[in-house]
Coordinates of C-alpha atoms and ligand atoms in Angstrom, one line a residue:
X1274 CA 175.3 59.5 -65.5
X1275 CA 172.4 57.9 -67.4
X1276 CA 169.4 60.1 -67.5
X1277 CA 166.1 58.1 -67.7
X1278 CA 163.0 60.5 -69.2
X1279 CA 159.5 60.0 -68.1
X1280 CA 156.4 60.9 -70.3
X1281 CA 153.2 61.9 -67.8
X1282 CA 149.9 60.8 -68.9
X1283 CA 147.6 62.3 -65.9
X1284 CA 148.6 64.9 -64.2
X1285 CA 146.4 65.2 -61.4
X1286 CA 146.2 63.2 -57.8
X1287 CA 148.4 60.4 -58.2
X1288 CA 150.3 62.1 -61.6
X1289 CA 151.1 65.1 -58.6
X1290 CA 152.1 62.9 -56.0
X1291 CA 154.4 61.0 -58.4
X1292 CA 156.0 64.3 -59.4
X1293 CA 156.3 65.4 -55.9
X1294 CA 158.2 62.3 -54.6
X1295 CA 160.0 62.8 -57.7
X1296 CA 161.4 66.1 -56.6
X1297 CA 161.3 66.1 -53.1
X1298 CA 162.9 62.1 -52.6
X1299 CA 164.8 62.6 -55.9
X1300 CA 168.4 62.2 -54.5
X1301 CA 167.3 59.2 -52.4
X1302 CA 165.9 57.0 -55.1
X1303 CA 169.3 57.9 -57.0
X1304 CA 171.2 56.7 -54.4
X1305 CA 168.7 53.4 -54.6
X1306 CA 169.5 53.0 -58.3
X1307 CA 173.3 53.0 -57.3
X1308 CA 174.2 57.1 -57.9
X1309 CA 174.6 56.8 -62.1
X1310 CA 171.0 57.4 -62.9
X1311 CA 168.9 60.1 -63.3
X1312 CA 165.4 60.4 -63.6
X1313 CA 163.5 63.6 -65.1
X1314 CA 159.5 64.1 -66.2
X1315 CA 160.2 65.7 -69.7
X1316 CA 156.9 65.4 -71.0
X1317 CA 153.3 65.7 -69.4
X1318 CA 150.0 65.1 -70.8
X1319 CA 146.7 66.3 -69.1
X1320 CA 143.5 67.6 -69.9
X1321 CA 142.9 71.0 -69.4
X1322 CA 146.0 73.2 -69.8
X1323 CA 145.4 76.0 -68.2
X1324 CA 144.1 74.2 -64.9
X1325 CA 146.7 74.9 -61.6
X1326 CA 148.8 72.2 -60.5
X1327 CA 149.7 70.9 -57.4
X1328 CA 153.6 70.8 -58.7
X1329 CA 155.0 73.6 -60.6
X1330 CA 156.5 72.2 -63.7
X1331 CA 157.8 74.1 -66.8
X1332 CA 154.7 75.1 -69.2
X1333 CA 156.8 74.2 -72.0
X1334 CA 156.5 70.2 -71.0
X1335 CA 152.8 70.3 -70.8
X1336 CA 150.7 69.1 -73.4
X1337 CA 146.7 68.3 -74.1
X1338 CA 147.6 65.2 -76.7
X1339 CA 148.7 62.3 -74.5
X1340 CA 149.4 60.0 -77.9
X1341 CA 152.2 63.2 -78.3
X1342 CA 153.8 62.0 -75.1
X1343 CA 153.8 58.1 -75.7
X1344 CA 155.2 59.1 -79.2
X1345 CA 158.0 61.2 -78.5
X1346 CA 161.1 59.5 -79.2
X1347 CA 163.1 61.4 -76.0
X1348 CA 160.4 59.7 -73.6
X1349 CA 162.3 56.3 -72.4
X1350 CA 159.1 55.5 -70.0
X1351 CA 155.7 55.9 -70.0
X1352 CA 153.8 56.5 -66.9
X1353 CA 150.0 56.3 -67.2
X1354 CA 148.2 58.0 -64.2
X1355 CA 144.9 59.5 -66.3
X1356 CA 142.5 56.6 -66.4
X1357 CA 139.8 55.4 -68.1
X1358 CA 140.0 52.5 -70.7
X1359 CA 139.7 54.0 -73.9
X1360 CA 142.4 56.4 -74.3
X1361 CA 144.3 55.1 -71.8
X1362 CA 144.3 51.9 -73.6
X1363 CA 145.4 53.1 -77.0
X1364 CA 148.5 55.1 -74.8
X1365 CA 149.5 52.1 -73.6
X1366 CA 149.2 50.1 -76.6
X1367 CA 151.2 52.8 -78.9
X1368 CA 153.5 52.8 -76.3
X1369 CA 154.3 49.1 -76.2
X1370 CA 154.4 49.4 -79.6
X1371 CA 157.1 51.7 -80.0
X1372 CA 159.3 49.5 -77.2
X1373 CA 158.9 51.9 -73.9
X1374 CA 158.1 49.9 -70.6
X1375 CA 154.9 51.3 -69.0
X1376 CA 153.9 52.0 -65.3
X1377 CA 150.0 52.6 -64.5
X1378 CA 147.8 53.0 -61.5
X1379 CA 145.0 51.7 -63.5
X1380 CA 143.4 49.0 -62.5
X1381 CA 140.1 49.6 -64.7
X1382 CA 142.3 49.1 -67.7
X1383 CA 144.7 46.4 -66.3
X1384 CA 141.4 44.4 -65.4
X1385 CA 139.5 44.9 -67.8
X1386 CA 142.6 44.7 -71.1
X1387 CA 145.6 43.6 -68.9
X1388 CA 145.2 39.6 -70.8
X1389 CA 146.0 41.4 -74.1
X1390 CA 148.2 44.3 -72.8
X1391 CA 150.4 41.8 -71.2
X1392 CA 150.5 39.5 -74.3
X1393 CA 151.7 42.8 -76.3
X1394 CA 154.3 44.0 -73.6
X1395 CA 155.7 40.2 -74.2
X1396 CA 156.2 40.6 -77.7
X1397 CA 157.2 43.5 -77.6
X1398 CA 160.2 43.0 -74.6
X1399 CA 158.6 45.2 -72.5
X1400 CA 157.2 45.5 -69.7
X1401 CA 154.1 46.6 -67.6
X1402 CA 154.2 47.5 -63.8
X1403 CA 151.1 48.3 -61.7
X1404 CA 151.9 48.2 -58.0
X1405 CA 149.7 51.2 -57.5
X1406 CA 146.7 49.8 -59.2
X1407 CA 146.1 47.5 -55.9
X1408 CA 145.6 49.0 -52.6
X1409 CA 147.2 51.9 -53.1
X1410 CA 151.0 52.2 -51.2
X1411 CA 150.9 48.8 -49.9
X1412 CA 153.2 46.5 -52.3
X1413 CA 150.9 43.6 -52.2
X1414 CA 151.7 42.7 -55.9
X1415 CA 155.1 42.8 -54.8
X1416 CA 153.9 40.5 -51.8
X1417 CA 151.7 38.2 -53.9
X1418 CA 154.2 37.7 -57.2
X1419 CA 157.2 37.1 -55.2
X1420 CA 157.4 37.1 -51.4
X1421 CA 154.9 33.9 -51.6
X1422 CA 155.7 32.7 -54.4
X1423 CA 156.8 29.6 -52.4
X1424 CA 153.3 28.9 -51.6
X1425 CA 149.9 27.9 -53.1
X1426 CA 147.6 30.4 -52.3
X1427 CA 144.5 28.8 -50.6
X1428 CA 142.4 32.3 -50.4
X1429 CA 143.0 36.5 -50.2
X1430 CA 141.0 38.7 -48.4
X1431 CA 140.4 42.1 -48.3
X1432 CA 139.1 45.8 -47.7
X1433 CA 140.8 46.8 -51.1
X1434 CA 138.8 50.4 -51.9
X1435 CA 139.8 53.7 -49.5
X1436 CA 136.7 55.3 -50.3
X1437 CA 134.3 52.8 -49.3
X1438 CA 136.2 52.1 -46.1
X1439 CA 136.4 56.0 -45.7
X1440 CA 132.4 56.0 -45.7
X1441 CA 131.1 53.3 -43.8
X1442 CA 134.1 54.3 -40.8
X1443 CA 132.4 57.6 -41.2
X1444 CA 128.9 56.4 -41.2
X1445 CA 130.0 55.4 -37.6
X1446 CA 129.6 58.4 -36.4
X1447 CA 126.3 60.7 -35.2
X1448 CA 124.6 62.0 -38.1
X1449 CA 126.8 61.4 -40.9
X1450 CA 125.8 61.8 -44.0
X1451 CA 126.4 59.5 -47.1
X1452 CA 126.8 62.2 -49.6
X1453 CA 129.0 64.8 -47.3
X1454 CA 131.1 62.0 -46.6
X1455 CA 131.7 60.8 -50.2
X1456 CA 132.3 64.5 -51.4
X1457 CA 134.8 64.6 -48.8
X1458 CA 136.3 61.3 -49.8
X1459 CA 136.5 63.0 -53.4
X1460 CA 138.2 66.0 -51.5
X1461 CA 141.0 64.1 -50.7
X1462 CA 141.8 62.7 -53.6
X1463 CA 140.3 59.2 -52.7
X1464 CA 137.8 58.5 -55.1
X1465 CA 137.3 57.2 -58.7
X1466 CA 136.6 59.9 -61.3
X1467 CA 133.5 57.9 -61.5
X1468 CA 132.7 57.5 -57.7
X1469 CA 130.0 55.1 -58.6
X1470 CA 133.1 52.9 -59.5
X1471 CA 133.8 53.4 -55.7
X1472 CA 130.2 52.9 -54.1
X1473 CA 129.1 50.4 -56.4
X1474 CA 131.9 48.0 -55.8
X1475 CA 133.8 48.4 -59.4
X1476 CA 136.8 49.4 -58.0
X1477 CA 136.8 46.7 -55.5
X1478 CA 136.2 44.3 -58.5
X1479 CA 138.6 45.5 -60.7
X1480 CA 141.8 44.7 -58.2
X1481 CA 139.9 41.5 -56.4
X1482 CA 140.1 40.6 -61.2
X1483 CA 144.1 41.4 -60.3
X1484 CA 144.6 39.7 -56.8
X1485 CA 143.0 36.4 -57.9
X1486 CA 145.3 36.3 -61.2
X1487 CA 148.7 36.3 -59.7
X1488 CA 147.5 34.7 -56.4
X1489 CA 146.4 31.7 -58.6
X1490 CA 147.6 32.3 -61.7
X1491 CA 144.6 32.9 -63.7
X1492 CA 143.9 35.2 -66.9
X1493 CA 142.2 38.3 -65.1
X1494 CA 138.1 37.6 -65.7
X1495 CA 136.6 41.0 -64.4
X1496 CA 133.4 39.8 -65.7
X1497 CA 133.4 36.8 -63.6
X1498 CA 133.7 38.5 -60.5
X1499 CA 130.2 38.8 -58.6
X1500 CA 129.6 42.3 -57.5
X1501 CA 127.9 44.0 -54.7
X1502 CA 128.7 47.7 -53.7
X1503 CA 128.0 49.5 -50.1
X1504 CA 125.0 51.8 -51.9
X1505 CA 122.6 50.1 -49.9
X1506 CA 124.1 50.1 -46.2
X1507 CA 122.4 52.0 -43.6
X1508 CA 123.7 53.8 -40.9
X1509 CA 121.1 51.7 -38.5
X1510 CA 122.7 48.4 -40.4
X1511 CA 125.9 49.7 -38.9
X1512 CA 124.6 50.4 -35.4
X1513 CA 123.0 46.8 -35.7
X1514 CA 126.2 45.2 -36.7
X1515 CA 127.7 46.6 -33.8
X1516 CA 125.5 45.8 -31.3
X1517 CA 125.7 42.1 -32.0
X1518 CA 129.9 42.8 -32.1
X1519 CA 130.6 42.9 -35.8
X1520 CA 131.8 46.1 -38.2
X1521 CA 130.1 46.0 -41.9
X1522 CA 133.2 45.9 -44.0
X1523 CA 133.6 45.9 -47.6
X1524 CA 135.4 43.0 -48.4
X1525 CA 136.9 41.2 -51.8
X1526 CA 137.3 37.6 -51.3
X1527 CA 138.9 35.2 -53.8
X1528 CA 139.0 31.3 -53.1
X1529 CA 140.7 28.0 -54.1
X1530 CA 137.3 25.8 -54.2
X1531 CA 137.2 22.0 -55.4
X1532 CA 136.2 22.6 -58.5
X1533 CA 137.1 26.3 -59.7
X1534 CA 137.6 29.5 -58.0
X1535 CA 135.0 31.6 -56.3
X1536 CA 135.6 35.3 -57.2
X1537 CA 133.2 38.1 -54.6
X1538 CA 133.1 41.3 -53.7
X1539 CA 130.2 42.6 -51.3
X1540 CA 129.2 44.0 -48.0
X1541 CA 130.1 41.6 -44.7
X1542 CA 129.6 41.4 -41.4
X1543 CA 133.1 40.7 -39.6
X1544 CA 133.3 40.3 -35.9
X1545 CA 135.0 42.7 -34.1
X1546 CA 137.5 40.5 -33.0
X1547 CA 139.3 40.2 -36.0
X1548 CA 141.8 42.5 -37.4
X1549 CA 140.0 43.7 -41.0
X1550 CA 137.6 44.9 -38.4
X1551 CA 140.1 47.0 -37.1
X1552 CA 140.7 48.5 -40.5
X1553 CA 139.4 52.0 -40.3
X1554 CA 139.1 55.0 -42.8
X1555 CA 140.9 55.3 -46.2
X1556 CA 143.3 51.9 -45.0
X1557 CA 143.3 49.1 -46.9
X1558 CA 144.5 45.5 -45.7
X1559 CA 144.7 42.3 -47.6
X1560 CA 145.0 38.9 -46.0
X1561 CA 145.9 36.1 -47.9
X1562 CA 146.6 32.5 -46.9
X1563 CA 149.7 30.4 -48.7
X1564 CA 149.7 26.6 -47.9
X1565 CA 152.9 26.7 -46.2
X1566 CA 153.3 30.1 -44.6
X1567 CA 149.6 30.4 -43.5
X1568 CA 147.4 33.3 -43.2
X1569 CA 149.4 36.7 -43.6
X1570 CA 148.2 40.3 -43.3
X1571 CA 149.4 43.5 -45.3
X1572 CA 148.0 47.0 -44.4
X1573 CA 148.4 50.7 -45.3
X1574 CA 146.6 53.6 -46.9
X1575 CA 144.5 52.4 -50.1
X1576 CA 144.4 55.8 -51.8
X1577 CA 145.2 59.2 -51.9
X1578 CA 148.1 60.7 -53.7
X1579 CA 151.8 60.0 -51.2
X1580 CA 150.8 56.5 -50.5
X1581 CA 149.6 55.8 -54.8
X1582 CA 152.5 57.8 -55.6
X1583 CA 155.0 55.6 -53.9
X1584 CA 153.7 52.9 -55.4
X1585 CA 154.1 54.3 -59.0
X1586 CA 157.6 55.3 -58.0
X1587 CA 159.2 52.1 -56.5
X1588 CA 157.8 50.4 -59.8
X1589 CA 159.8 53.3 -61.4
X1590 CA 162.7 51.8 -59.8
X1591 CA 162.3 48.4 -60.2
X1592 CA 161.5 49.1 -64.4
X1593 CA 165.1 51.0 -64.3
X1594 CA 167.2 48.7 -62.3
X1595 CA 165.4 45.8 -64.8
X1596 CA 166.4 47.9 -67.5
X1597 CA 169.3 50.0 -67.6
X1598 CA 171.2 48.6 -64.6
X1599 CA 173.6 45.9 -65.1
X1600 CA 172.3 42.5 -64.1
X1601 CA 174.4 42.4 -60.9
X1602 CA 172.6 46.0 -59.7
X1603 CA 169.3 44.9 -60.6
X1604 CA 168.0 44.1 -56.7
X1605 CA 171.0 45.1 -54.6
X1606 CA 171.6 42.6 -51.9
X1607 CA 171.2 46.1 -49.1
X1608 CA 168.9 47.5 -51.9
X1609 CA 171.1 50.3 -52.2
X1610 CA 174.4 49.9 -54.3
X1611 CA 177.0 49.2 -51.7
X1612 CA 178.8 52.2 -52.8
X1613 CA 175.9 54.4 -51.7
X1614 CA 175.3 52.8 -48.3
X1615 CA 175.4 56.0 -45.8
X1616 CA 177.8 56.2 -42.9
X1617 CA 175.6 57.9 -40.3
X1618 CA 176.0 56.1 -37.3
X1619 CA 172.6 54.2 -35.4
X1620 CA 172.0 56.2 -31.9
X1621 CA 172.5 54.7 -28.6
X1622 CA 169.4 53.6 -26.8
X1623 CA 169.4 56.9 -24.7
X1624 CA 169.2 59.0 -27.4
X1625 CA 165.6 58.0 -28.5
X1626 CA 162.3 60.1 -28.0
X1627 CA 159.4 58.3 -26.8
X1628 CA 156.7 58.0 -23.9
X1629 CA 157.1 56.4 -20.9
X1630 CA 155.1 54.7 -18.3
X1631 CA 156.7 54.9 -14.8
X1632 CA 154.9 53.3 -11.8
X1633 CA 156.5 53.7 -8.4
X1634 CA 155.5 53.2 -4.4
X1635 CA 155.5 56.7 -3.0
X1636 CA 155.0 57.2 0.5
X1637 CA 151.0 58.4 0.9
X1638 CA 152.0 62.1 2.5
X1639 CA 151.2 65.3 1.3
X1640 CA 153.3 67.0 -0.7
X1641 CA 154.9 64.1 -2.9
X1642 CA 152.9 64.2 -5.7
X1643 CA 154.4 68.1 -6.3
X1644 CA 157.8 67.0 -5.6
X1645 CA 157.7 63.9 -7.7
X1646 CA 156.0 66.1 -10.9
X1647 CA 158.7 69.3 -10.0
X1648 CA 161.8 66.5 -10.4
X1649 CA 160.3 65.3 -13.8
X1650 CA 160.3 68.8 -14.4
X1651 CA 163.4 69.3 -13.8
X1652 CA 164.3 66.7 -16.0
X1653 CA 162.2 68.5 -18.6
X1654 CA 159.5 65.8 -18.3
X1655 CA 155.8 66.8 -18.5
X1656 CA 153.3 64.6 -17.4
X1657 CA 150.2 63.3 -20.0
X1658 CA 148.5 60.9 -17.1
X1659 CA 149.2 60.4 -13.6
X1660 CA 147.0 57.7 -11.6
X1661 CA 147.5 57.1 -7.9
X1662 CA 145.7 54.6 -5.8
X1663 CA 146.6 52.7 -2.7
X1664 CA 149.2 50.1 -2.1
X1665 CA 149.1 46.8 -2.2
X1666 CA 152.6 46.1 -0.5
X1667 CA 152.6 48.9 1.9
X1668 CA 149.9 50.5 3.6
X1669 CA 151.9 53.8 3.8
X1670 CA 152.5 53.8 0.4
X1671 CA 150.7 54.4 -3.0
X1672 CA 151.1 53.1 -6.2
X1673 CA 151.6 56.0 -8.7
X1674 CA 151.8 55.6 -12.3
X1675 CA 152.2 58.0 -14.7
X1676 CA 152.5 58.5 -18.6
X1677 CA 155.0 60.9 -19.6
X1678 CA 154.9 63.2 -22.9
X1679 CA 157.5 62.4 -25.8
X1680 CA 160.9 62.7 -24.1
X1681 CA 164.5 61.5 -24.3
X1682 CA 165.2 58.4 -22.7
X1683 CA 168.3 59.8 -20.9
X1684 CA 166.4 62.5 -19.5
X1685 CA 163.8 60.1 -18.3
X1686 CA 167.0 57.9 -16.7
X1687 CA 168.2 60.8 -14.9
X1688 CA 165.0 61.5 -13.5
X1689 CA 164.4 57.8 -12.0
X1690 CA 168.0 58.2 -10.9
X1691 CA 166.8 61.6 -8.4
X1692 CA 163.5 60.0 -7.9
X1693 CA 165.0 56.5 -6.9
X1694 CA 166.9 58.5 -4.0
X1695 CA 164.3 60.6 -2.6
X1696 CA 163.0 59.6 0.6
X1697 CA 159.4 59.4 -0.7
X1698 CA 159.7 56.8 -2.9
X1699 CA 160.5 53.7 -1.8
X1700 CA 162.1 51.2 -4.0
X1701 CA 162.9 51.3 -8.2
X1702 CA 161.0 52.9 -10.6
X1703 CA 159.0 50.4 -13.3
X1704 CA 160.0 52.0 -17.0
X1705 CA 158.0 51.3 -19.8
X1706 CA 158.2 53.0 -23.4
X1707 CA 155.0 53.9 -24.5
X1708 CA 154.7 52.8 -28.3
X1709 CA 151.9 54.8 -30.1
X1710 CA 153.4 54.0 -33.9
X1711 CA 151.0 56.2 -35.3
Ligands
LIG2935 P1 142.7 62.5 -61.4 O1 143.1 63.3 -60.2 O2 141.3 62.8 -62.0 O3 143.8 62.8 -62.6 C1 143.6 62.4 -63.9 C2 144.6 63.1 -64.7 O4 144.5 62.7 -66.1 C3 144.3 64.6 -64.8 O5 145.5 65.4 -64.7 C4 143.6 64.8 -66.1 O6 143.9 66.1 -66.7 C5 144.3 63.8 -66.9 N1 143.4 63.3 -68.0 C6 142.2 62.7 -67.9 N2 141.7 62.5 -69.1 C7 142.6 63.0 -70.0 C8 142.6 63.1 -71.4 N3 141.6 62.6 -72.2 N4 143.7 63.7 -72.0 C9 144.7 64.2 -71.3 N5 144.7 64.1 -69.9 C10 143.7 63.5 -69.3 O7 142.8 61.0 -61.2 P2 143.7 60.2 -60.1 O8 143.0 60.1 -58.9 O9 145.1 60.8 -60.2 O10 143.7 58.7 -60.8 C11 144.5 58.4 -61.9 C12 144.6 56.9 -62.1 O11 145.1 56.3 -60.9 C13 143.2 56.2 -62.3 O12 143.4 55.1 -63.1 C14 142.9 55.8 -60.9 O13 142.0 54.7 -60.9 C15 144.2 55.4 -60.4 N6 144.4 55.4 -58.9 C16 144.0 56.4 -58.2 C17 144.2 56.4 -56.8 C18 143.8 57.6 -55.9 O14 143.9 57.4 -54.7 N7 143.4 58.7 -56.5 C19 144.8 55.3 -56.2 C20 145.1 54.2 -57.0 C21 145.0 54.3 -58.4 P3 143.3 67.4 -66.0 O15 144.0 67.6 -64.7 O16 143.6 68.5 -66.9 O17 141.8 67.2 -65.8
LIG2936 N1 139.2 55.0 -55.6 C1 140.2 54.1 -55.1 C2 139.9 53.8 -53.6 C3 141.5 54.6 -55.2 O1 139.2 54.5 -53.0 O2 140.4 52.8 -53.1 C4 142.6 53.6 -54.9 O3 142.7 52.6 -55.8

């Protein structure tokens, strides 16, 4: 068994989620990296010492000197979750130096330093992986770098900040209140240690500087990038936007022009009609258009610890596989080893849950409706919605239709099966499954 040993830098919202999907998925990302590798957090670096954690971890593993961490010769990786640019910087660069691969969810520092980080991680044979800094858990560097990498890309668009979503989806509502909304943003682990980073538009900047680079392969020009945070929205800017069928959105936009690249991040109207619109809360979603595939849409949640922490972890993975895994194990084909492909068989069609929609001509008497709903019953069906109006095919009939809770589909069968041969229902039952995917 090869162990791999992670060193901690940060070990708060995204440092806790990493160390929770660490523990709690631990023997499923094993089994990803083919069932001869282990992976332990044997050193942690935060702040304040004595402050609770989210995880319990050994005391003994904790430090306050970060630089301790990146030096320790046991550490094989280094995974940067504190932020900031200064120290964070220096961790990176000492850890480079002394040849350990290095994951972060910082996209402050990758924007800002990632030109000369990167250039160091090349001579040194090492690399850098940052998933997390973008958009939280969706794997649009992942998207960007090598699913499209058949394509030009003509433009990328995007709500790419959680927190700034969060508040103007909030603003929405009756008497919200700018302030109450960010603290609760910052409650959940959303925003920036800075929130001004957040508000201001920073944030959004600092992974637009990212995007742009590997969609167009450019040096990453944070500076360049023109800047305009959500500060100055009103909730009656919102209500006006609505009323002419448009949601504000915060939106990063990076373009192929004639003559250069255009490189923005501000406040825009989008109409309604259009899916960013529909992007609500702390979700991100980034659209970006390749010459040959078109325009192509990736959502998910932008911050918060799981979906951050999933990012850190699958670049984890993928630093591992590069890394210790022999070349042919790198990216399993199944991306599981085949060895460790489970045997648990996939479930008939009748043994799924879901909601169902079920219209049906019952004859207009009294009385049906009880016997219809007691058969469902029977079948242990409740029912969420039942509509009934007169039918079009039969004047003694009515058209029922009803929305049934979360059930099995071969319960549901056996019910149409009794229904279909009472006398008050003429003709077959209409089944529909009812797809929340929420
Ligand atoms: P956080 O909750 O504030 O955690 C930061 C951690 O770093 C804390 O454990 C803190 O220690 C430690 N730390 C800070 N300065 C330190 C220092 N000088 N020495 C030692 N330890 C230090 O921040 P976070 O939300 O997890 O964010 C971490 C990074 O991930 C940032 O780069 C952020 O931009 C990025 N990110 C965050 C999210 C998100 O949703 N939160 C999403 C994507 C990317 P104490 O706990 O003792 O204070
Ligand atoms: N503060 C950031 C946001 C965290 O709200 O999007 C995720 O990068």
């Amino acid at each position: 068994m090869k162990q791999v040993k992670l060193g901690l830098l940060g070990f708060g919202t995204v440092g806790g989620g990493t160390a929770t999907i660490l523990k709690n998925t631990l023997s499923e990302i094993e089994r990803r990296l083919g069932g001869d590798v282990s992976i332990q957090i044997i050193h942690i670096a935060v702040r304040d010492l004595n402050r609770k954690r989210a995880v319990e971890v050994d005391g003994a593993i904790m430090t306050d000197q970060p630089l301790d961490v990146v030096n320790n010769p046991d550490v094989d990786m280094v995974v940067e979750l504190m932020g900031g640019t200064t120290l964070a910087k220096t961790c990176i660069e000492t850890a480079i130096e002394n040849g350990k691969s290095v994951v972060t969810a910082n996209k402050a520092l990758i924007a800002e330093h990632g030109n000369e980080l990167f250039e160091l991680a090349a001579q040194k044979g090492v690399s850098i992986a940052y998933e997390a800094a973008v958009a939280g858990g969706i794997p649009i560097i992942k998207a960007l770098r090598e699913g499209l990498a058949g394509n030009q890309i003509e433009w990328v668009a995007g709500i790419i900040n959680g927190t700034g979503n969060y508040i103007l989806t909030e603003m929405k509502k009756p008497g919200a209140d700018f302030a109450k909304v960010l603290k609760t943003a910052q409650e959940l682990g959303y925003a920036e240690a800075d929130p001004t980073f957040d508000v201001e538009g920073i944030d959004a900047a600092h992974k637009l500087t990212i995007l742009a680079s590997i969609a167009f392969g450019i040096e990453l020009q944070f500076e360049r990038v023109y800047t305009e945070g959500i500060s100055q929205i009103t909730a009656e800017d919102i209500r006006f936007a609505d009323q002419l069928g448009y949601e504000i959105k915060h939106l990063g936009i990076a373009n192929r022009a004639e003559d250069g690249f255009s490189l923005r991040v501000h406040p825009t109207l989008v109409p309604k009609s259009v899916l960013l619109a529909q992007v609500n809360g702390v979700m991100n979603a980034v659209m970006v258009n390749g010459d040959h595939v078109g325009p192509t849409m990736y959502y998910g949640p932008g911050a918060g610890a799981g979906p951050t922490a999933s990012a850190v972890v699958a670049d984890i993975i993928d630093l591992i596989r590069a890394e210790h895994q022999p070349q042919a194990d790198r990216v399993p084909g199944l991306g599981f080893a085949l060895n460790q492909l489970e045997s648990a068989p996939v479930l008939p069609i009748s043994e799924i849950n879901s909601a169902y929609y079920l219209r049906c001509f019952a004859k207009d008497n009294a009385g049906v409706l009880a016997e219809l709903s007691a058969t469902l019953a029977e079948h242990h069906i409740n029912i969420e919605l039942l509509h009934q109006e007169p039918s079009s095919q039969n004047p003694d009939d009515a058209t029922v239709v009803i929305i049934t809770n979360q059930v099995k589909e071969s319960d549901v069968d056996q019910a149409i099966q009794t229904l279909e041969a009472m006398d008050a229902i003429d003709g077959k039952i209409m089944r529909i499954r009812v797809g929340a995917l929420d």
